[in-house]
């Protein structure tokens, strides 16, 4: 039986609710993600992709609806509980990499595990595994400024994986990369998905990424207009 | 981990960190030097004033300070003198018998203060011999007198002349004597220079018929900075027989002058630290603006806001600490140099100082507490200012911060 990692019911998000012109960024979305999926959330700019990802990742709160991650309704969690939940259950990859510039690649990956309170032995083992998985063991001691955009984004994926999350949310992960780097990153994400059964949900409007996604969810004006599943 | 992260964050923008450190260290340098200079000037002033005449601590007979008559003099037995000399912290004791008299020479008559002294112990405490400008210093048991220069000029006398002193003994009878002037003394303070006459204390006791009585014992402390503690020890051991006073109690006007000047220095230091605060705060604002997205990202990844706020506080305190330490390291040799080679007054100011008998110099003092207190002030300021970024982080909107 397929294991559900994320379940969104009737999720809506309205900005400026009290004003004369409220903005409905996400409108009554139902989304069901199972373990091992490689899903692209697509749509034009302003369609609500990033807002939906933020809601699903617990970075923002829906105006209405329910979001259940690994059996926990995250809409009911308090701020600190939500931060802690994200730390242990959700991995994030951002469009502009967002690595900590003063830490090396190794330290950036290790950082999340330090926040989790993992032991030094566990951290070292996991970091080495991840550096190998992203094909960058030789860049372990390089700082983000010494890495290319593609390499930085691979480290960002490794960082997202470090906490052994239930799934990874990636907001336009290839938007700031050239074609070769974007393809390399996609190859790596697909390999992680296929070999290690890592669940990815990413927003994109990059056709190369859409073409390689196993499931495509299309969002228009905050509503799901099409789901390839 | 937080400390390591904070330390590395400091060097993300080296120029900014160096500029902030430089502003903090300059203010610390200025502040430490000013406070050291002020304290050095006051210490020197006190030394000058005290060494003139008063001494750091004086012992009087009960009630003498309020009613300065010979009836209230202190009977100075050998055992009392020894017990004062044996109190820990006493470096020297000079007995004095002070009484008002009229001095007469030819047609000239002038009121004066006759001071009976033990020449050697008085010199040990107030360096009286240094004020001799002509003639000889008074010999112990000698029958001559020394007169202050201003008084001598007013009366038209010089060494070798004979002065007649006319006063009142302890019992109300006339006290009179004829004395040859053996020496002329010069005092910086005009008041003292116009009215002092020194006799040997034995001669003065006979003249004023006080027996063993003295009006004061001038006590010099082994450690000048501990004169208050010494006064307290003296008072506790002489409770029934004498009153003990410090120079501060005897000369409250000087204490008030020092307090007023210290308050002015607090204002100057306050302005300096206000400037430092602006420097640190602008750095914090720049840091917040530059790293807003990073803070949002860290919270998104699962870093608790409290830990992130602590990181910002550590960074703020670190830069302040580095600035303060640099300031201390620079100010140490400056203060040391000015202590060994004090700034010399020049022109009219120098003449005024010398006329008053003060050394015309502005020395500093090298005291650890000045350095420690300035560092503590800077760190406290940094801690207070760091409340803002901490507060900012605690109420950060994660989504907006990531989008910024």
Coordinates of C-alpha atoms in Angstrom, one line a residue:
Chain A
X1 CA 0.0 0.0 0.0
X2 CA 1.3 3.5 -0.9
X3 CA 2.4 5.6 2.1
X4 CA 0.9 9.1 2.2
X5 CA 3.4 11.7 3.1
X6 CA 1.3 14.8 2.4
X7 CA -2.4 15.4 2.3
X8 CA -3.9 18.8 1.7
X9 CA -7.7 19.3 2.0
X10 CA -9.6 22.4 0.8
X11 CA -6.5 24.6 1.3
X12 CA -7.0 28.3 0.6
X13 CA -4.9 31.3 1.2
X14 CA -6.3 34.8 0.9
X15 CA -4.1 37.9 1.4
X16 CA -5.5 41.2 2.5
X17 CA -8.7 39.6 3.7
X18 CA -9.9 42.7 5.4
X19 CA -9.3 45.0 2.5
X20 CA -11.6 45.9 -0.4
X21 CA -9.6 43.8 -2.8
X22 CA -8.6 40.6 -1.1
X23 CA -6.2 38.4 -3.1
X24 CA -7.0 34.7 -3.3
X25 CA -3.5 33.2 -3.9
X26 CA -4.6 29.5 -3.3
X27 CA -8.1 28.5 -3.8
X28 CA -9.6 25.3 -2.4
X29 CA -6.6 23.0 -3.3
X30 CA -6.7 19.2 -2.7
X31 CA -3.4 17.5 -3.0
X32 CA -2.3 14.0 -2.1
X33 CA 1.4 13.1 -2.2
X34 CA 2.6 9.6 -1.6
X35 CA 6.1 8.4 -0.7
X36 CA 8.5 8.3 -3.7
X37 CA 6.7 10.7 -5.9
X38 CA 8.6 13.1 -8.1
X39 CA 6.0 15.8 -8.7
X40 CA 6.2 19.1 -10.5
X41 CA 3.9 21.9 -9.5
X42 CA 3.6 24.1 -12.6
X43 CA 1.9 27.2 -13.8
X44 CA 2.4 30.7 -14.9
X45 CA 3.9 33.4 -12.7
X46 CA 1.4 34.5 -10.0
X47 CA -0.6 31.2 -10.3
X48 CA 0.2 30.5 -6.6
X49 CA 2.9 27.8 -6.8
X50 CA 5.2 29.4 -4.3
X51 CA 2.4 30.2 -1.9
X52 CA 1.1 26.6 -2.1
X53 CA 4.6 25.3 -1.4
X54 CA 5.0 27.6 1.5
X55 CA 1.7 26.4 2.9
X56 CA 2.6 22.7 2.4
X57 CA 6.0 23.3 4.0
X58 CA 4.5 25.0 7.1
X59 CA 6.2 28.3 6.3
X60 CA 2.8 30.0 6.0
X61 CA -0.6 29.3 7.4
X62 CA -3.7 28.7 5.2
X63 CA -6.7 30.9 5.6
X64 CA -8.8 27.7 5.6
X65 CA -8.3 24.0 5.0
X66 CA -6.1 21.3 6.5
X67 CA -2.6 20.1 5.7
X68 CA -1.5 16.8 7.1
X69 CA 2.2 15.7 6.9
X70 CA 3.0 12.2 8.1
X71 CA -0.3 12.1 10.0
X72 CA 0.2 15.4 11.7
X73 CA -2.1 18.3 11.0
X74 CA 0.5 21.1 10.8
X75 CA -2.2 23.8 10.5
X76 CA -2.9 23.3 14.2
X77 CA 0.8 23.6 15.4
X78 CA 2.1 26.6 17.3
X79 CA 5.0 28.6 15.8
X80 CA 7.8 26.8 17.7
X81 CA 6.2 23.4 17.2
X82 CA 6.0 24.2 13.5
X83 CA 9.7 25.2 13.4
X84 CA 10.6 21.9 15.1
X85 CA 8.3 20.0 12.8
X86 CA 10.0 21.4 9.8
X87 CA 13.4 20.6 11.2
X88 CA 12.6 16.9 11.5
X89 CA 10.1 16.3 8.6
X90 CA 10.5 18.7 5.7
X91 CA 13.5 19.5 3.5
X92 CA 13.7 22.8 1.6
X93 CA 15.5 23.8 -1.5
X94 CA 15.3 27.4 -2.5
X95 CA 15.6 29.1 -5.8
X96 CA 18.6 31.1 -4.9
X97 CA 20.4 28.2 -3.1
X98 CA 20.5 30.1 0.3
X99 CA 23.5 28.3 1.7
X100 CA 25.1 29.9 4.7
X101 CA 28.0 31.8 3.1
X102 CA 30.4 31.5 6.0
X103 CA 30.1 27.7 6.3
X104 CA 31.8 25.1 4.0
X105 CA 29.7 22.7 2.0
X106 CA 30.3 20.0 4.7
X107 CA 29.2 22.5 7.5
X108 CA 26.2 23.6 5.6
X109 CA 25.0 20.0 5.3
X110 CA 25.9 19.3 8.9
X111 CA 24.1 22.4 10.1
X112 CA 20.6 20.9 10.1
X113 CA 21.8 17.9 12.0
X114 CA 23.4 20.1 14.6
X115 CA 20.1 21.8 15.1
X116 CA 18.5 18.4 15.4
X117 CA 21.1 17.5 18.1
X118 CA 22.6 14.5 16.2
X119 CA 25.8 13.1 17.5
X120 CA 29.1 13.9 15.9
X121 CA 29.6 10.4 14.6
X122 CA 26.1 10.3 13.0
X123 CA 26.7 13.7 11.5
X124 CA 30.0 12.8 10.0
X125 CA 28.6 9.6 8.6
X126 CA 25.6 11.2 7.1
X127 CA 27.5 14.2 5.7
X128 CA 29.9 11.9 3.9
X129 CA 27.1 9.8 2.5
X130 CA 25.4 12.9 1.2
X131 CA 28.5 14.4 -0.3
X132 CA 29.0 11.1 -2.2
X133 CA 25.4 11.1 -3.2
X134 CA 25.6 14.6 -4.8
X135 CA 29.0 13.7 -6.3
X136 CA 30.9 16.4 -4.4
X137 CA 33.2 14.7 -1.8
X138 CA 36.1 16.8 -3.2
X139 CA 34.3 20.0 -2.5
X140 CA 33.5 19.3 1.1
X141 CA 35.7 22.1 2.4
X142 CA 34.7 24.7 -0.1
X143 CA 32.6 27.7 0.9
X144 CA 29.5 28.6 -1.3
X145 CA 31.4 31.5 -2.8
X146 CA 33.9 29.0 -4.2
X147 CA 31.2 26.8 -5.8
X148 CA 29.3 27.2 -9.0
X149 CA 25.5 27.8 -8.9
X150 CA 24.9 24.1 -9.8
X151 CA 27.2 22.9 -7.1
X152 CA 25.6 25.2 -4.6
X153 CA 22.2 23.9 -5.5
X154 CA 23.4 20.3 -5.1
X155 CA 24.7 21.1 -1.6
X156 CA 21.3 22.7 -0.9
X157 CA 19.7 19.4 -1.9
X158 CA 22.1 17.5 0.3
X159 CA 21.3 19.9 3.2
X160 CA 17.6 19.3 2.7
X161 CA 18.2 15.6 2.8
X162 CA 20.4 15.7 5.9
X163 CA 17.5 15.7 8.3
X164 CA 16.0 12.6 6.7
X165 CA 12.8 14.4 5.9
X166 CA 9.5 12.9 4.8
X167 CA 9.7 14.9 1.6
X168 CA 11.6 17.7 -0.1
X169 CA 10.0 20.9 -1.2
X170 CA 11.9 22.7 -3.9
X171 CA 10.9 26.2 -5.1
X172 CA 12.1 26.7 -8.7
X173 CA 15.3 24.8 -8.0
X174 CA 16.7 25.2 -11.5
X175 CA 15.6 28.8 -12.1
X176 CA 19.1 30.3 -11.5
X177 CA 21.1 27.6 -13.2
X178 CA 22.4 27.2 -16.8
X179 CA 21.1 24.3 -18.9
X180 CA 24.0 21.9 -18.0
X181 CA 23.8 22.6 -14.3
X182 CA 20.0 22.3 -14.4
X183 CA 20.3 18.9 -16.1
X184 CA 22.9 17.7 -13.7
X185 CA 20.8 18.7 -10.8
X186 CA 17.7 17.0 -12.2
X187 CA 19.7 13.8 -12.9
X188 CA 20.8 13.8 -9.3
X189 CA 17.3 14.5 -7.9
X190 CA 15.9 11.7 -10.1
X191 CA 18.6 9.3 -9.0
X192 CA 17.9 10.1 -5.4
X193 CA 14.2 9.6 -6.0
X194 CA 14.6 6.3 -7.8
X195 CA 17.4 4.8 -5.8
X196 CA 16.6 6.1 -2.3
X197 CA 12.9 6.7 -2.7
X198 CA 13.1 10.3 -1.8
X199 CA 9.9 12.2 -2.3
X200 CA 10.2 15.5 -4.2
X201 CA 7.6 18.2 -4.8
X202 CA 8.9 21.1 -6.7
X203 CA 7.5 24.2 -8.3
X204 CA 8.8 25.1 -11.8
X205 CA 8.0 26.7 -15.1
X206 CA 11.1 25.2 -16.7
X207 CA 9.9 22.8 -19.5
X208 CA 13.1 20.6 -19.1
X209 CA 12.1 19.9 -15.5
X210 CA 8.4 19.5 -16.4
X211 CA 9.3 17.0 -19.1
X212 CA 11.2 14.8 -16.6
X213 CA 8.6 14.9 -13.8
X214 CA 6.6 11.7 -13.2
X215 CA 3.6 13.7 -12.1
X216 CA 2.7 17.2 -13.1
X217 CA 0.2 19.3 -11.2
X218 CA -0.9 22.5 -13.0
X219 CA -2.0 25.5 -11.0
X220 CA -4.0 28.4 -12.5
X221 CA -5.2 31.3 -10.4
X222 CA -4.6 29.4 -7.3
X223 CA -6.6 26.4 -8.4
X224 CA -5.5 23.0 -9.6
X225 CA -6.5 22.9 -13.2
X226 CA -4.8 19.7 -14.2
X227 CA -3.2 16.7 -12.5
X228 CA -1.4 14.1 -14.6
X229 CA -1.9 11.4 -11.9
Chain B
X1 CA 28.5 26.2 16.8
X2 CA 26.8 29.5 17.5
X3 CA 30.1 31.2 18.5
X4 CA 31.9 29.8 15.4
X5 CA 29.1 31.0 13.2
X6 CA 29.0 34.4 14.8
X7 CA 32.8 34.7 14.5
X8 CA 32.8 33.9 10.8
X9 CA 29.8 36.2 10.2
X10 CA 31.9 39.0 11.6
X11 CA 34.4 38.6 8.8
X12 CA 31.8 38.4 6.0
X13 CA 32.1 42.1 5.5
X14 CA 35.6 42.8 6.8
X15 CA 35.5 46.5 6.0
X16 CA 32.3 47.0 8.0
X17 CA 33.6 45.1 10.9
X18 CA 36.9 47.0 10.9
X19 CA 35.1 50.4 10.6
X20 CA 32.9 49.5 13.5
X21 CA 35.8 48.2 15.6
X22 CA 37.8 51.4 14.7
X23 CA 35.0 53.6 15.9
X24 CA 34.6 51.7 19.1
X25 CA 38.3 51.5 19.8
X26 CA 38.8 55.3 19.1
X27 CA 36.0 56.1 21.6
X28 CA 37.5 53.7 24.2
X29 CA 41.0 55.3 23.6
X30 CA 39.6 58.8 24.1
X31 CA 37.4 57.8 27.1
X32 CA 40.2 55.9 28.9
X33 CA 42.7 58.6 28.3
X34 CA 40.3 61.4 29.5
X35 CA 39.3 59.5 32.6
X36 CA 43.0 58.6 33.4
X37 CA 44.0 62.2 32.8
X38 CA 41.2 63.5 34.9
X39 CA 42.0 61.1 37.7
X40 CA 45.7 61.9 37.4
X41 CA 45.0 65.6 37.6
X42 CA 42.8 65.2 40.7
X43 CA 45.4 63.0 42.4
X44 CA 48.1 65.5 41.7
X45 CA 45.9 68.4 42.9
X46 CA 45.1 66.5 46.1
X47 CA 48.8 65.6 46.6
X48 CA 49.6 69.3 46.1
X49 CA 46.9 70.6 48.4
X50 CA 47.5 68.0 51.1
X51 CA 51.2 68.4 51.0
X52 CA 50.9 72.1 51.5
X53 CA 49.6 72.0 54.9
X54 CA 46.6 69.8 55.8
X55 CA 48.0 66.3 55.4
X56 CA 45.7 63.4 54.5
X57 CA 44.4 62.8 58.0
X58 CA 44.4 65.0 61.1
X59 CA 43.7 64.1 64.7
X60 CA 42.3 66.8 67.0
X61 CA 41.3 67.1 70.6
X62 CA 37.6 66.4 71.1
X63 CA 35.5 69.3 69.8
X64 CA 38.5 71.3 68.5
X65 CA 37.3 71.6 64.9
X66 CA 34.0 73.2 65.9
X67 CA 35.6 75.5 68.5
X68 CA 39.2 76.1 67.6
X69 CA 40.5 77.3 70.9
X70 CA 43.5 76.1 72.9
X71 CA 41.2 74.8 75.6
X72 CA 40.2 72.1 73.2
X73 CA 43.7 71.0 72.5
X74 CA 44.8 67.4 72.6
X75 CA 47.1 66.3 75.5
X76 CA 49.8 64.5 73.5
X77 CA 51.5 62.0 75.8
X78 CA 54.3 59.8 74.6
X79 CA 52.0 56.8 74.9
X80 CA 49.3 58.5 72.7
X81 CA 51.9 59.4 70.1
X82 CA 53.3 55.9 70.1
X83 CA 49.8 54.3 69.8
X84 CA 49.0 56.6 66.8
X85 CA 52.4 55.7 65.2
X86 CA 51.7 52.0 65.7
X87 CA 48.4 51.9 63.9
X88 CA 48.8 49.9 60.7
X89 CA 49.1 52.2 57.7
X90 CA 50.6 55.2 59.5
X91 CA 53.8 56.4 57.7
X92 CA 54.4 59.5 59.8
X93 CA 53.0 61.8 62.5
X94 CA 53.6 65.5 62.9
X95 CA 52.2 67.3 65.9
X96 CA 51.2 70.9 65.7
X97 CA 50.2 73.6 68.0
X98 CA 48.4 76.4 66.1
X99 CA 47.3 79.7 67.7
X100 CA 46.4 83.2 66.6
X101 CA 48.9 85.9 67.5
X102 CA 49.9 89.4 66.6
X103 CA 53.4 89.8 65.1
X104 CA 55.1 93.0 65.6
X105 CA 58.3 94.5 64.1
X106 CA 59.1 98.2 64.5
X107 CA 55.9 100.0 63.7
X108 CA 54.4 97.1 61.8
X109 CA 51.9 94.8 63.5
X110 CA 50.0 92.0 61.7
X111 CA 47.8 89.1 62.7
X112 CA 49.3 85.7 62.0
X113 CA 48.9 82.0 62.6
X114 CA 51.7 80.7 64.8
X115 CA 52.3 77.0 64.2
X116 CA 54.4 75.1 66.7
X117 CA 56.0 72.1 64.9
X118 CA 58.5 69.3 65.4
X119 CA 60.7 70.4 62.5
X120 CA 61.8 66.9 61.4
X121 CA 58.4 65.2 61.6
X122 CA 56.7 68.2 59.9
X123 CA 59.1 68.0 57.1
X124 CA 58.5 64.3 56.8
X125 CA 54.8 64.9 56.4
X126 CA 54.5 68.2 54.4
X127 CA 58.0 68.6 53.0
X128 CA 58.2 72.0 54.7
X129 CA 61.9 72.3 54.1
X130 CA 61.2 72.5 50.3
X131 CA 59.4 75.8 50.9
X132 CA 62.4 77.5 52.5
X133 CA 63.6 80.3 50.2
X134 CA 66.2 82.0 52.5
X135 CA 67.9 81.3 55.8
X136 CA 67.9 78.1 57.6
X137 CA 65.3 75.5 58.4
X138 CA 64.1 75.4 62.0
X139 CA 66.2 73.2 64.3
X140 CA 64.5 70.9 66.8
X141 CA 64.4 72.8 70.1
X142 CA 65.7 76.0 68.4
X143 CA 64.5 79.3 69.7
X144 CA 64.1 81.0 66.3
X145 CA 61.1 81.2 63.9
X146 CA 60.4 80.8 60.2
X147 CA 58.0 83.3 58.6
X148 CA 56.0 83.1 55.4
X149 CA 57.3 85.3 52.6
X150 CA 54.2 87.3 52.1
X151 CA 54.0 88.2 55.8
X152 CA 57.7 89.0 55.9
X153 CA 57.3 91.4 52.9
X154 CA 54.2 93.1 54.5
X155 CA 56.1 93.6 57.7
X156 CA 59.4 94.4 56.0
X157 CA 61.4 91.8 57.8
X158 CA 64.2 89.4 56.7
X159 CA 66.3 86.7 58.2
X160 CA 68.2 87.8 61.3
X161 CA 65.5 90.3 62.3
X162 CA 63.6 89.9 65.5
X163 CA 59.8 89.5 65.7
X164 CA 57.7 90.0 68.7
X165 CA 54.7 87.7 69.0
X166 CA 51.8 88.6 71.2
X167 CA 48.9 86.2 71.8
X168 CA 46.8 84.6 74.5
X169 CA 47.8 81.5 76.5
X170 CA 45.5 78.5 77.1
X171 CA 44.5 80.0 80.4
X172 CA 43.7 83.5 79.1
X173 CA 46.9 85.2 80.2
X174 CA 49.1 87.1 77.7
X175 CA 51.5 84.9 75.7
X176 CA 54.4 86.8 74.4
X177 CA 57.9 86.2 73.1
X178 CA 60.8 87.6 71.0
X179 CA 62.2 85.5 68.2
X180 CA 64.9 85.8 65.7
X181 CA 63.8 85.0 62.1
X182 CA 66.0 82.1 60.9
X183 CA 64.2 81.4 57.6
X184 CA 61.7 82.6 55.1
X185 CA 59.2 80.2 53.6
X186 CA 57.3 80.5 50.4
X187 CA 53.7 79.1 50.1
X188 CA 51.8 78.9 46.8
X189 CA 48.5 79.6 48.5
X190 CA 48.3 83.3 49.1
X191 CA 46.3 82.9 52.3
X192 CA 49.0 80.7 53.9
X193 CA 51.8 82.9 52.5
X194 CA 50.3 85.9 54.3
X195 CA 49.9 84.5 57.7
X196 CA 52.1 81.6 58.7
X197 CA 54.9 81.7 61.3
X198 CA 56.6 78.5 62.4
X199 CA 58.1 77.9 65.9
X200 CA 59.5 74.8 67.5
X201 CA 56.6 73.0 69.2
X202 CA 58.4 73.0 72.6
X203 CA 58.8 76.8 72.4
X204 CA 55.2 77.2 71.3
X205 CA 53.9 75.1 74.2
X206 CA 55.8 77.2 76.7
X207 CA 54.6 80.4 75.1
X208 CA 50.9 79.4 75.0
X209 CA 51.2 77.4 78.2
X210 CA 49.5 74.2 76.8
X211 CA 51.7 71.8 78.7
X212 CA 51.7 68.6 76.5
X213 CA 48.8 69.9 74.4
X214 CA 48.8 70.1 70.7
X215 CA 45.9 71.3 68.4
X216 CA 46.5 68.6 65.8
X217 CA 48.4 65.6 64.8
X218 CA 49.0 65.5 61.0
X219 CA 49.1 61.8 60.0
X220 CA 50.6 60.7 56.6
X221 CA 49.4 57.3 55.3
X222 CA 51.7 54.6 54.0
X223 CA 49.4 54.3 51.0
X224 CA 47.8 57.6 50.0
X225 CA 44.8 56.0 48.4
X226 CA 43.9 54.3 51.7
X227 CA 43.7 57.4 53.8
X228 CA 39.9 56.9 54.5
X229 CA 40.5 53.4 55.9
X230 CA 43.4 54.8 57.9
X231 CA 41.2 57.6 59.3
X232 CA 38.5 55.0 60.3
X233 CA 41.1 52.9 62.1
X234 CA 42.5 55.9 63.9
X235 CA 39.0 57.0 64.9
X236 CA 38.1 53.6 66.2
X237 CA 41.2 53.4 68.4
X238 CA 41.0 57.0 69.6
X239 CA 37.2 57.2 70.0
X240 CA 37.3 58.6 73.6
X241 CA 40.2 61.0 73.3
X242 CA 40.2 62.6 69.8
X243 CA 38.4 63.4 66.6
X244 CA 39.9 62.2 63.4
X245 CA 39.3 64.1 60.1
X246 CA 40.3 63.4 56.5
X247 CA 41.4 66.2 54.2
X248 CA 38.0 65.8 52.5
X249 CA 36.2 66.8 55.7
X250 CA 38.5 69.7 56.3
X251 CA 38.4 71.0 52.7
X252 CA 34.9 70.3 51.3
X253 CA 35.3 73.0 48.7
X254 CA 38.0 71.0 46.9
X255 CA 35.9 67.8 47.1
X256 CA 33.0 69.7 45.6
X257 CA 35.2 71.0 42.8
X258 CA 36.3 67.4 42.0
X259 CA 32.7 66.2 42.1
X260 CA 31.6 68.9 39.7
X261 CA 34.4 68.2 37.3
X262 CA 33.8 64.5 37.5
X263 CA 30.1 65.1 36.6
X264 CA 31.3 67.1 33.5
X265 CA 33.5 64.2 32.5
X266 CA 30.5 61.8 32.8
X267 CA 28.7 64.1 30.3
X268 CA 31.6 64.0 27.9
X269 CA 31.9 60.2 28.3
X270 CA 28.1 59.9 27.8
X271 CA 28.4 61.8 24.5
X272 CA 31.2 59.6 23.4
X273 CA 29.3 56.5 24.2
X274 CA 26.2 57.8 22.4
X275 CA 28.4 58.1 19.3
X276 CA 29.6 54.6 19.8
X277 CA 26.0 53.4 20.2
X278 CA 25.1 55.0 16.9
X279 CA 28.1 53.3 15.3
X280 CA 27.2 49.9 16.6
X281 CA 23.5 50.4 15.9
X282 CA 24.0 51.4 12.3
X283 CA 26.2 48.2 11.9
X284 CA 23.4 46.1 13.3
X285 CA 20.8 47.8 11.0
X286 CA 23.0 47.1 8.0
X287 CA 23.5 43.5 9.1
X288 CA 19.8 43.0 9.5
X289 CA 19.0 44.5 6.1
X290 CA 21.7 42.4 4.4
X291 CA 20.8 39.1 6.1
X292 CA 17.1 39.3 6.3
X293 CA 16.6 36.5 3.7
X294 CA 19.3 34.4 5.4
X295 CA 17.5 34.7 8.7
X296 CA 14.2 33.7 7.0
X297 CA 15.9 30.8 5.4
X298 CA 17.4 29.6 8.7
X299 CA 14.0 29.8 10.4
X300 CA 12.4 27.9 7.5
X301 CA 15.1 25.2 7.8
X302 CA 14.2 24.7 11.5
X303 CA 16.4 27.1 13.5
X304 CA 14.5 28.4 16.4
X305 CA 14.1 32.1 16.5
X306 CA 15.5 32.3 20.0
X307 CA 18.8 30.6 18.8
X308 CA 18.9 33.0 15.9
X309 CA 18.4 36.0 18.1
X310 CA 21.2 34.7 20.3
X311 CA 23.4 34.5 17.3
X312 CA 22.8 38.2 16.5
X313 CA 23.5 39.1 20.1
X314 CA 26.8 37.2 20.1
X315 CA 27.8 38.9 16.9
X316 CA 27.0 42.3 18.3
X317 CA 28.9 41.7 21.6
X318 CA 31.8 40.1 19.7
X319 CA 32.4 43.2 17.5
X320 CA 32.1 45.5 20.6
X321 CA 34.5 43.3 22.5
X322 CA 37.1 43.3 19.7
X323 CA 36.7 47.1 19.4
X324 CA 37.0 47.6 23.1
X325 CA 40.1 45.3 23.4
X326 CA 41.8 47.1 20.5
X327 CA 41.0 50.4 22.2
X328 CA 42.5 49.2 25.5
X329 CA 45.6 47.9 23.7
X330 CA 46.1 51.3 22.0
X331 CA 45.2 53.4 25.1
X332 CA 47.5 51.4 27.5
X333 CA 50.8 52.8 26.0
X334 CA 49.3 56.2 25.6
X335 CA 48.2 56.4 29.3
X336 CA 51.5 54.9 30.4
X337 CA 53.5 57.4 28.4
X338 CA 51.5 60.4 29.7
X339 CA 51.9 59.1 33.3
X340 CA 55.7 58.9 32.8
X341 CA 55.8 62.1 30.7
X342 CA 52.9 64.3 31.9
X343 CA 51.6 67.1 29.7
X344 CA 53.2 70.3 30.9
X345 CA 51.1 73.5 31.3
X346 CA 52.3 76.5 29.4
X347 CA 51.9 80.3 29.3
X348 CA 49.6 82.0 31.8
X349 CA 48.2 78.7 33.0
X350 CA 51.7 77.5 34.0
X351 CA 52.4 80.8 35.8
X352 CA 49.1 80.5 37.7
X353 CA 49.8 77.0 38.8
X354 CA 53.3 77.9 39.9
X355 CA 52.1 80.9 41.8
X356 CA 49.7 78.7 43.7
X357 CA 52.5 76.3 44.4
X358 CA 51.1 73.5 42.3
X359 CA 53.1 71.5 39.8
X360 CA 52.2 72.8 36.4
X361 CA 51.6 69.3 34.9
X362 CA 48.7 67.2 33.8
X363 CA 49.6 63.6 34.5
X364 CA 47.5 60.5 33.8
X365 CA 47.2 57.5 36.1
X366 CA 47.5 53.9 34.9
X367 CA 44.8 52.1 36.9
X368 CA 43.2 48.8 35.9
X369 CA 39.7 49.7 37.0
X370 CA 39.6 52.5 34.4
X371 CA 40.3 50.0 31.6
X372 CA 37.9 47.4 33.0
X373 CA 35.1 49.9 33.5
X374 CA 35.4 51.3 29.9
X375 CA 35.3 47.7 28.5
X376 CA 32.3 46.9 30.6
X377 CA 30.5 50.0 29.4
X378 CA 31.1 49.2 25.8
X379 CA 30.0 45.5 26.2
X380 CA 26.9 46.6 28.1
X381 CA 26.0 49.1 25.3
X382 CA 26.4 46.3 22.8
X383 CA 24.2 44.0 24.8
X384 CA 21.5 46.7 25.1
X385 CA 21.7 47.6 21.4
X386 CA 21.6 43.9 20.4
X387 CA 18.1 43.8 21.8
X388 CA 16.8 45.4 18.6
X389 CA 18.1 42.7 16.1
X390 CA 17.0 40.0 18.6
X391 CA 13.5 41.6 18.7
X392 CA 13.5 41.9 15.0
X393 CA 14.3 38.3 14.5
X394 CA 11.8 37.1 17.0
X395 CA 9.0 38.8 15.0
X396 CA 10.4 38.0 11.6
X397 CA 7.9 37.0 8.9
X398 CA 9.6 33.9 7.4
X399 CA 7.9 34.0 4.0
X400 CA 8.5 37.7 3.5
X401 CA 12.1 37.4 4.6
X402 CA 12.8 34.6 2.2
X403 CA 11.2 36.6 -0.6
X404 CA 13.2 39.7 0.2

